[in-house]
XYZ file of C-alpha atoms in Angstrom:
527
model
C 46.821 3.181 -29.397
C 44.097 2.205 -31.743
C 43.478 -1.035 -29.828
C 43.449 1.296 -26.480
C 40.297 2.863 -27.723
C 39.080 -0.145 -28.908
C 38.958 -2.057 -25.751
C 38.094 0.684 -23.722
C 34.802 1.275 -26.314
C 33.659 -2.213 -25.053
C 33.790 -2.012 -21.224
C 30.983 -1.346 -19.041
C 32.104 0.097 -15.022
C 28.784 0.293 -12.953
C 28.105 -0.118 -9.500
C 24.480 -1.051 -8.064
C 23.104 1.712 -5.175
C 19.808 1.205 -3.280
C 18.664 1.372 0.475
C 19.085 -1.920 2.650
C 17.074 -4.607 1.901
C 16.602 -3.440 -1.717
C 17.980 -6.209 -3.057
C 21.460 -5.330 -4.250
C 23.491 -8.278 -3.307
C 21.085 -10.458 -4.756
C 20.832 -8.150 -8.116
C 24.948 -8.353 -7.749
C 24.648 -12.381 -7.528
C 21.802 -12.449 -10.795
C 23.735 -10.051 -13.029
C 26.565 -13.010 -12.850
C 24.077 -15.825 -13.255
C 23.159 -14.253 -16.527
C 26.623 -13.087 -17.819
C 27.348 -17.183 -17.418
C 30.093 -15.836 -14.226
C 28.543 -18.421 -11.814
C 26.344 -20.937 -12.356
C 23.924 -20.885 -9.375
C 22.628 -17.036 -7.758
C 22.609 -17.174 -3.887
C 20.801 -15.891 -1.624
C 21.934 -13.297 1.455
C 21.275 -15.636 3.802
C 21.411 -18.766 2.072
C 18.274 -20.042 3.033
C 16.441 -23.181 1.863
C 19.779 -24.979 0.569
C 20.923 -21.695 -1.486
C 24.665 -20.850 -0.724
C 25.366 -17.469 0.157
C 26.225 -14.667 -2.268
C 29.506 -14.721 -2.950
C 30.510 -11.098 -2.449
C 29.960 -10.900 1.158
C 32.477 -12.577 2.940
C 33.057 -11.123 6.044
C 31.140 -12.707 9.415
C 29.498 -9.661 10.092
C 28.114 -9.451 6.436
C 26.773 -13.145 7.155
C 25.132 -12.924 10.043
C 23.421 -9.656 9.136
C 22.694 -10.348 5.725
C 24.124 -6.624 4.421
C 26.861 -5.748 2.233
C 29.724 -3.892 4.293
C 32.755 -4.339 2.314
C 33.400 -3.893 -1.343
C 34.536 -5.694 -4.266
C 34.897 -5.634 -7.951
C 33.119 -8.512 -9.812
C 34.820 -9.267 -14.011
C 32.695 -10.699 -16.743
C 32.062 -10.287 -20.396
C 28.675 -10.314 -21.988
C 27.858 -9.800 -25.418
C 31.366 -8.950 -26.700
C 31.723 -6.171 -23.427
C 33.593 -6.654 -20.164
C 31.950 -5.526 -17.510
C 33.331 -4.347 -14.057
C 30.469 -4.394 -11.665
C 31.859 -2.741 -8.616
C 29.759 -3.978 -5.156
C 29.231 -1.202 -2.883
C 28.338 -1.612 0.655
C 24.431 -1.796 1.785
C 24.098 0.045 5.081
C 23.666 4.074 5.512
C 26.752 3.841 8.066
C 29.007 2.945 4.884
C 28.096 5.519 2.806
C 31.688 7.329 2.402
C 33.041 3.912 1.220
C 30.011 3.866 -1.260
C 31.358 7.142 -2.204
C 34.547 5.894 -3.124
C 33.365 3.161 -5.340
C 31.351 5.946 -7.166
C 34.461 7.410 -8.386
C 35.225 4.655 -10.004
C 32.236 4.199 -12.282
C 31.015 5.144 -15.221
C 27.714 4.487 -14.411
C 24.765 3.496 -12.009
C 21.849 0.874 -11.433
C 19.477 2.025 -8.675
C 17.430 -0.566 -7.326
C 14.262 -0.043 -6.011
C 11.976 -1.750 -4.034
C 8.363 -2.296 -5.609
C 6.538 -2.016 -2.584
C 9.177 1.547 -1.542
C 10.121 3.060 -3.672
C 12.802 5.910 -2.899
C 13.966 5.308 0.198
C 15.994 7.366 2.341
C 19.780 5.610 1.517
C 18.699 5.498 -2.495
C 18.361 9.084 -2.418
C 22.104 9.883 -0.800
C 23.447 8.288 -2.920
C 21.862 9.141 -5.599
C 22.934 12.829 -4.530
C 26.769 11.656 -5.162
C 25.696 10.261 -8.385
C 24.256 13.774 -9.387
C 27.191 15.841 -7.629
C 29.372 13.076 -9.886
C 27.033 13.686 -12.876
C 26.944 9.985 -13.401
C 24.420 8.493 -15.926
C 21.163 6.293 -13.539
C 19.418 3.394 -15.004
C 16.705 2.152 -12.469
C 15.396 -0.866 -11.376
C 12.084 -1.410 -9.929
C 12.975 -4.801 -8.127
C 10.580 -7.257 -6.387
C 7.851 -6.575 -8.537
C 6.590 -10.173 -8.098
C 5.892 -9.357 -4.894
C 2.404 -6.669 -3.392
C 3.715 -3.526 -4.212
C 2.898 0.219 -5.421
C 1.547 0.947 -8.920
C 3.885 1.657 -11.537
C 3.068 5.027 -12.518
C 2.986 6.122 -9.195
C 6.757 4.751 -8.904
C 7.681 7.086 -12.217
C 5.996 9.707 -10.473
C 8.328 9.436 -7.175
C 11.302 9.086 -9.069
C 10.816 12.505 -10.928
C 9.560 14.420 -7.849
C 12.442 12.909 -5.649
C 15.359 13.065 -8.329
C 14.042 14.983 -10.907
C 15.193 12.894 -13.428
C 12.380 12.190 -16.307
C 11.922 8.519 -15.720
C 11.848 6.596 -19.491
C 10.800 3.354 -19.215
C 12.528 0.355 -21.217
C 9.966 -2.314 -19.938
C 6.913 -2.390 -18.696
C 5.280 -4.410 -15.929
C 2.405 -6.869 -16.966
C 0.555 -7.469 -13.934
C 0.223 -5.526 -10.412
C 3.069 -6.525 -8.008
C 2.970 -9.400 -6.670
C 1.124 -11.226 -9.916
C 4.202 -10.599 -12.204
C 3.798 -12.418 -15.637
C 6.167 -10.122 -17.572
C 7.378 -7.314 -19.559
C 6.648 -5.161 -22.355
C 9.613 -4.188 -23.801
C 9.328 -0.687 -25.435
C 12.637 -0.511 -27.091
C 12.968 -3.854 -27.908
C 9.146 -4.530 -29.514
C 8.513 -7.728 -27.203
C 6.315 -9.170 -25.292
C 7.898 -11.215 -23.056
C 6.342 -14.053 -20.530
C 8.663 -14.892 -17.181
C 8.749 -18.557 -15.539
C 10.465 -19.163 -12.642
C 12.752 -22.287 -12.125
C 12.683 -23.984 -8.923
C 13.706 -22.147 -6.313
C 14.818 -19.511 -8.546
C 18.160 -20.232 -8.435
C 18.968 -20.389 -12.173
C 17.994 -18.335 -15.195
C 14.296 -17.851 -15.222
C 12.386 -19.065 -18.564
C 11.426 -16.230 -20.801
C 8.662 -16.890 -23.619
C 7.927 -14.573 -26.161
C 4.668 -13.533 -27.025
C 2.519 -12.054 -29.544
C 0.554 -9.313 -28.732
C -2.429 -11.885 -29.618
C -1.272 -14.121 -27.115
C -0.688 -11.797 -24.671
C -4.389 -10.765 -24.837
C -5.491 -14.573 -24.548
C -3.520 -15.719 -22.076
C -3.218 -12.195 -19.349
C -6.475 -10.782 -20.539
C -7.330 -7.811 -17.965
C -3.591 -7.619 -17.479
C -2.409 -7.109 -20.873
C -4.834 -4.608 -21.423
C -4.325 -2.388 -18.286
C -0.449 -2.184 -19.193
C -1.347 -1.482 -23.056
C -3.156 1.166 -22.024
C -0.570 2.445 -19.502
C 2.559 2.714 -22.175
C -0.022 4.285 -24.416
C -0.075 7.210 -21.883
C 3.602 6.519 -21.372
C 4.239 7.169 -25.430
C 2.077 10.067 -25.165
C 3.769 12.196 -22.702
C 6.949 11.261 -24.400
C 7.971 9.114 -21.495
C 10.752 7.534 -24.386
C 14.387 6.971 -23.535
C 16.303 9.648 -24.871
C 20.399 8.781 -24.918
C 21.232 12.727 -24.920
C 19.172 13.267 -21.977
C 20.473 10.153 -20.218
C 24.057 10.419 -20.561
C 23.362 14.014 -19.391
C 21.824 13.148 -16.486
C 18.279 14.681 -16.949
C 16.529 11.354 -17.476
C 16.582 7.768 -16.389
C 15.591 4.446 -18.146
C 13.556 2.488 -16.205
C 13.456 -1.460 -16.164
C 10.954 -3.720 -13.591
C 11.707 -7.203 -12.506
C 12.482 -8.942 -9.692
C 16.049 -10.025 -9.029
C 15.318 -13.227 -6.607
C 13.427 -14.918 -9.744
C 15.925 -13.369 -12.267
C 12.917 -11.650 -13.857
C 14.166 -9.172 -16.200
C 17.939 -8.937 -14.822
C 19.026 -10.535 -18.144
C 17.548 -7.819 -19.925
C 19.408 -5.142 -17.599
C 22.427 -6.728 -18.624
C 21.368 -5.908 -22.457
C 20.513 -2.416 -21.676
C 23.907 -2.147 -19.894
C 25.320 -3.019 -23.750
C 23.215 -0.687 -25.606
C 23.187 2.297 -23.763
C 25.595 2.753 -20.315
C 28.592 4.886 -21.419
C 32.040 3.358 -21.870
C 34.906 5.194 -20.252
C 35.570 8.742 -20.868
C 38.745 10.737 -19.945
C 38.897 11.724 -16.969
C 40.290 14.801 -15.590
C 43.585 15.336 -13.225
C 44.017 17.639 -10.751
C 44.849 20.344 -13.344
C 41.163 19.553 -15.309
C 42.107 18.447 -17.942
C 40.895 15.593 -19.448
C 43.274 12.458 -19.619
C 43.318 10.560 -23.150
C 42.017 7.169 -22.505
C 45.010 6.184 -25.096
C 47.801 8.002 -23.100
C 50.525 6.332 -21.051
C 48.575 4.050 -17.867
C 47.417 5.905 -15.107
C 45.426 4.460 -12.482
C 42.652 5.624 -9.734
C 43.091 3.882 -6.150
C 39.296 3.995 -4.261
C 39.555 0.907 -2.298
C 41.932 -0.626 0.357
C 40.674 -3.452 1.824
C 42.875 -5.713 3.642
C 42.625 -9.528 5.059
C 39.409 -10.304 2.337
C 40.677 -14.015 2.648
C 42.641 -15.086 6.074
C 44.258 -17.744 4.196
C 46.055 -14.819 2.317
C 46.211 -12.547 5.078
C 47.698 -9.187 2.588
C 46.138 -5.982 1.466
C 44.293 -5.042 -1.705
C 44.251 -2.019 -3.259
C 41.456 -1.556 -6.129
C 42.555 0.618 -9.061
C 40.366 1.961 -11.364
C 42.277 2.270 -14.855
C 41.561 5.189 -16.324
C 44.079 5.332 -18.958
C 46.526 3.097 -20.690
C 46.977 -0.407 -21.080
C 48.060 -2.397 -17.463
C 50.220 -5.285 -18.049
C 50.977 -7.391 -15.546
C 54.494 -6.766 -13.634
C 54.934 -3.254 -15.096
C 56.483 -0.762 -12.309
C 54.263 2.077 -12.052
C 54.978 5.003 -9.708
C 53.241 6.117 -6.746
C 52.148 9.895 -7.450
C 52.157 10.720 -3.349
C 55.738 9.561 -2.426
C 57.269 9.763 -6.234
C 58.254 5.814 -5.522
C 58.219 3.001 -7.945
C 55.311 0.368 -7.013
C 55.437 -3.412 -8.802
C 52.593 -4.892 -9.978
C 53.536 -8.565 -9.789
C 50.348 -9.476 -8.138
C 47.137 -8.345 -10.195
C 44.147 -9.799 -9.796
C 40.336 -9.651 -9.763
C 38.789 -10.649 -6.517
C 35.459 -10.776 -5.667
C 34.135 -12.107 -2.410
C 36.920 -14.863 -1.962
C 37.040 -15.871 -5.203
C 40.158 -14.520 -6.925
C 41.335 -14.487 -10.728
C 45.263 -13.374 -11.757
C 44.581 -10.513 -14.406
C 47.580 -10.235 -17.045
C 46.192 -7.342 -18.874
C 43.547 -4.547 -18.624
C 42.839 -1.237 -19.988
C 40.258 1.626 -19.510
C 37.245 1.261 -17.476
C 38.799 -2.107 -15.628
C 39.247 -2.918 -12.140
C 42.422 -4.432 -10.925
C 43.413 -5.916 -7.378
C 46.698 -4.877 -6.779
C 47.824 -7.264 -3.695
C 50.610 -6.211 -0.843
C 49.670 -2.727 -1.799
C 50.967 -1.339 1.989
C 51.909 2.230 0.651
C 48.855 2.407 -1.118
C 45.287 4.427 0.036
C 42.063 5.662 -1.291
C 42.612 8.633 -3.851
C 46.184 7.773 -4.606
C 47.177 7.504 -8.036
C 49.362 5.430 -10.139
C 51.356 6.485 -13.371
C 53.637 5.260 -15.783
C 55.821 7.526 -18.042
C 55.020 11.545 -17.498
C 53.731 12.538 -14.126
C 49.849 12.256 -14.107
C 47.688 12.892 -10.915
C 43.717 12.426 -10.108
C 41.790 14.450 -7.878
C 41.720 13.400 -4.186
C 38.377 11.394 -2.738
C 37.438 13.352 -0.261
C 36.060 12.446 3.182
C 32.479 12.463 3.933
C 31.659 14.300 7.518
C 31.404 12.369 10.275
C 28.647 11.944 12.705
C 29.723 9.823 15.799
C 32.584 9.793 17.595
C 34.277 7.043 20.488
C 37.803 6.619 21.601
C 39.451 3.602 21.362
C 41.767 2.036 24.000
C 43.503 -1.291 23.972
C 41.786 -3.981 27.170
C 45.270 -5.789 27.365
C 48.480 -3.644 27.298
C 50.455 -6.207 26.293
C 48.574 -5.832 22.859
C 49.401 -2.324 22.382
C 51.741 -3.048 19.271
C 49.144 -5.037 17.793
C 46.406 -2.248 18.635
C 48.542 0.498 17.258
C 49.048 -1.770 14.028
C 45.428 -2.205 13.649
C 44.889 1.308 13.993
C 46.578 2.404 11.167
C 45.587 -0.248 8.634
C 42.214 0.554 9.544
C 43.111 4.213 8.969
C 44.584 3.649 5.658
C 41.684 1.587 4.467
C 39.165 4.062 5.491
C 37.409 1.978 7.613
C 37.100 4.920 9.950
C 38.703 8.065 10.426
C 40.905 8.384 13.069
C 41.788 11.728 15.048
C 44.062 12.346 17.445
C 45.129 15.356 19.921
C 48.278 16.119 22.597
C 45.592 16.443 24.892
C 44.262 12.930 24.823
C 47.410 11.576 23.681
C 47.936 8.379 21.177
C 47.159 6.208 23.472
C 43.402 6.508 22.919
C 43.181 7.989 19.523
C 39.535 9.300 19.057
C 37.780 7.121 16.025
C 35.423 9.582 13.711
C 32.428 7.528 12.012
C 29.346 8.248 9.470
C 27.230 5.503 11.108
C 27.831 3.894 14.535
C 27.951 0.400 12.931
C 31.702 1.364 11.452
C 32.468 0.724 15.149
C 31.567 -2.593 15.670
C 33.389 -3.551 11.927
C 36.628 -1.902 13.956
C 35.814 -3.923 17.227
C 35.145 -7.448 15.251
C 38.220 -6.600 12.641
C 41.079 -6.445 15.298
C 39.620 -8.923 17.838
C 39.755 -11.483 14.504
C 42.962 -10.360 12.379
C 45.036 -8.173 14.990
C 43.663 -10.910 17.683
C 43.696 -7.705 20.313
C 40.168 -7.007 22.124
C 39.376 -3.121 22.274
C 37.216 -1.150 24.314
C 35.161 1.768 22.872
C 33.733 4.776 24.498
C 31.308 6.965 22.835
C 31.892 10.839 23.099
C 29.357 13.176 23.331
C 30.083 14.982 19.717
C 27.905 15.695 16.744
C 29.265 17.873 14.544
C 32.906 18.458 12.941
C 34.447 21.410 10.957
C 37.054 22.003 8.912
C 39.516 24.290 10.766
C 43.129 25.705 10.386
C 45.850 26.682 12.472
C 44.925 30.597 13.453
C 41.483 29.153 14.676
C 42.534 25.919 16.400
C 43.531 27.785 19.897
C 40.585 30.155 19.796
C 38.289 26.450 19.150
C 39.740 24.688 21.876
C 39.471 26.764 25.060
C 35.742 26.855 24.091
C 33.369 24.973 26.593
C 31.755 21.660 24.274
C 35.254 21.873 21.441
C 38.097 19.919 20.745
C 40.683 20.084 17.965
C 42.071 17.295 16.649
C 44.225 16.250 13.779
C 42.852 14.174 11.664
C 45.797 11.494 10.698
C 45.276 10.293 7.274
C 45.488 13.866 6.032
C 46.417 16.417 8.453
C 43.338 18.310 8.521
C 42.722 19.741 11.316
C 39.064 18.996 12.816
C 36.782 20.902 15.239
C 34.262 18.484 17.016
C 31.230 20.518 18.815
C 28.726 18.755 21.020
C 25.702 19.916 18.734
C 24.863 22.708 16.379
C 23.769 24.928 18.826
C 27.319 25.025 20.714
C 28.951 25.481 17.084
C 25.999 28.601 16.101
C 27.057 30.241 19.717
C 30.585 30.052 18.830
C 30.234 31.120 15.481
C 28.358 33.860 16.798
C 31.200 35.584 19.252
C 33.766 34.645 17.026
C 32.535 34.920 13.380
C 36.197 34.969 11.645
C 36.675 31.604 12.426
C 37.660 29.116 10.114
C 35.134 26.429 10.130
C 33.831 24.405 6.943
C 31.680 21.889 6.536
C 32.777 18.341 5.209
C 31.449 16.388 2.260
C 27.583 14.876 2.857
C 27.537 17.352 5.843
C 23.463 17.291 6.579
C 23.637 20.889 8.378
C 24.261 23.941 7.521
């Protein structure tokens, strides 16, 4: 059991959050250059001869250049392992984003020099708060024009309210980046780019003599500005961090692999390792106790050549071992492990052996969905993952009837992934099941996913619904003879949903019938 603790003491479990176009797949694609994982960073779009990043792999993600799906990248670095789990880019993927953050242990938010907190950084940091999972931030692109850097701490402490302690320090406005001060580590470090910044960049250590020959005005503005930083007692605090009340701060610029190498040190030195975690009862589960698994991720058809289903587990206690049977907490049934791997992107690794903190692909995982969790000895299970609300709603009908197997098919592995949420109703029949989304561009993922793997074209049309409620049974009549409500079951679960045209229809019904069950979801912006 010893060896348990041991090996759970040296793993790292992050993810990366920021707003499109912050820079996250290419601070996903660095973080591996430096741990030695690949030997060349891409770019999103693979421009000027650069391939593209390895972790987005579906067309879509391509031609867009976001992050839609998610993976789980495996490396060690200094003596750790480190599971860096990629979370999706866009707004309209946030409740997959939110699945990924239950797996974690903590979080890198990226920001953009020139941005700052943007309007997707700040949702999700919200689930990292509601989580109470540990922030490090990165102030990216800062060889780029950009805001000042103490007006970046300021924003981060109004907007969060997390004291922001810096680790380095920027020497040079954005956009003339030479390098960093680093507080903790007493260095003064000088950043060269190699051609087309597709490798490590060169770092040169300096003298604080140097540094004031060769940066002059430079130097001196950012001695003076962690001066003031040291007197307000802007210093990183571990208590405070791990607590959630403050944030190290780091500043580079991920493209040029300025400063990511130094993230990956400060990912050593002070992100937590795994913690028990607590089942449905709340109590906390020994990290040495028999295995027991988190599923947050379905994803299937990451590689057509394959053509199965992946379920991500995050292990939360136990050792994994390759081929064990574990059992399926929902259905009681026994589920085999033959196939464990790591899989990032397309690129896939067999993994004989894990333990707390990992990430494991567990492949032809059919019975398997996000929130289930896997055991081995005594029963043992996790909290649910709940469902964020959603915000736009189309039914879906199948162009060609002779596809209607196929469309059903797709249906429900899309269901079971959580790619959307699908609803139905006896009044609209299963014909044309009524797809629930965050953001309207979950649609056109559904649309381009069974036109490619179920090879069945789909048409969509959008309903005129905004909001949906929690209901139950009593209240479900009552809703659905009202003028602008439906009911509908929501399949995945059973919940039963109310959908309302717009908040004022749900206040007026509220209103005349004010015993009515009706609850707001998870990430629900309205009252």
């Amino acid at each position: 059991m010893a060896a348990i603790i041991q090996e759970a003491a040296r793993r790292r479990t992050f993810a990366v959050i920021s707003h499109p176009d912050a820079g996250k797949s290419t601070m996903t694609e660095a973080l591996a250059l430096h741990a030695s994982a690949i030997t060349e960073a891409g770019a999103v779009h693979g421009k000027s001869g650069r391939r593209g990043v390895t972790s987005d792999w579906m067309e879509m993600e391509k031609a867009r250049g976001i992050s839609i799906t998610s993976a789980a990248l495996r490396f060690e670095y200094r003596g750790h392992m480190f599971n860096l789990v990629d979370t999706p880019g866009h707004a309209d993927f946030s409740e997959d984003t939110y699945r990924v953050l239950a797996a974690v242990d903590c979080a890198v938010m990226l920001l953009d020099a020139a941005k700052g907190m943007e309007p997707q950084t700040l949702k999700l940091f919200e689930v990292c708060r509601h989580r109470k999972i540990p922030v490090i931030t990165f102030v990216n692109k800062w060889d780029r024009p950009g805001r000042e850097a103490l007006e970046l701490l300021d924003e981060i402490q109004e907007r969060t309210g997390l004291k922001p302690t810096p680790i380095t320090w920027p020497i040079g406005n954005g956009g003339f980046f030479h390098g960093v001060a680093d507080r903790a580590a007493d260095r003064i470090v000088r950043y060269t780019r190699t051609p087309g910044g597709a490798t490590k960049a060169i770092e040169t250590d300096l003298s604080a003599e140097q540094a004031q020959a060769e940066l002059g005005e430079d130097w001196e503005r950012a001695k003076d500005e962690i001066d003031l930083l040291s007197a307000i007692g802007s210093d990183h605090d571990q208590k405070t961090f791990e607590a959630h009340e403050s944030t190290p701060v780091l500043f580079g610029a991920a493209l040029s692999n300025f400063g990511v190498g130094r993230l990956l040190d400060a990912m050593v030195d002070i992100a937590p390792a795994p913690t028990p975690r607590p089942d449905v009862k709340d109590d906390p589960r020994p990290l040495d106790e028999a295995f027991a698994g988190l599923v947050f991720k379905v994803q299937a058809n990451m590689d057509p050549s394959h053509r199965d289903r992946i379920a991500f587990v995050r292990i939360c206690s136990g050792k994994f071992e390759r081929g064990m049977v574990l059992t399926h907490a929902a259905t009681a049934r026994p589920f085999a492990t033959k196939y464990a791997q790591s899989v990032f992107g397309q690129e896939r690794a067999t993994i004989d052996e894990a333990f707390p903190g990992d990430v494991v692909g567990l492949v032809n995982a059919s019975a398997l969905r996000p929130g289930d969790t896997l055991y081995d000895g005594p029963a043992v299970e996790f909290p649910k993952i709940p469902s964020f609300a959603p915000e736009h709603f189309s039914t879906a009908r199948v162009r060609d009837s002779s596809r209607s197997k196929q469309f059903r098919k797709g249906i429900e592995q899309l269901d079971a992934e959580g790619v959307v949420q699908v609803l139905r109703s006896d009044v609209r029949g299963d014909q044309s099941p009524v797809l629930a989304a965050v953001g309207p561009m979950q649609f056109d993922v559904v649309k381009h996913r069974m036109a490619v793997e179920f090879n069945t074209e789909i048409a969509m049309d959008r309903l005129d619904f905004g909001i949906a409620r929690l209901t139950d049974a009593e209240s479900a009549p009552i809703l659905a003879r009202q003028r602008g409500v439906e009911v509908f079951t929501r399949t995945i679960d059973g919940a039963l949903l109310a959908l309302f045209t717009d908040e004022w229809r749900m206040r007026g019904v509220m209103r005349e019938y004010p015993d009515l069950i009706l609850n707001a979801l998870l990430a629900d912006t309205r009252g």
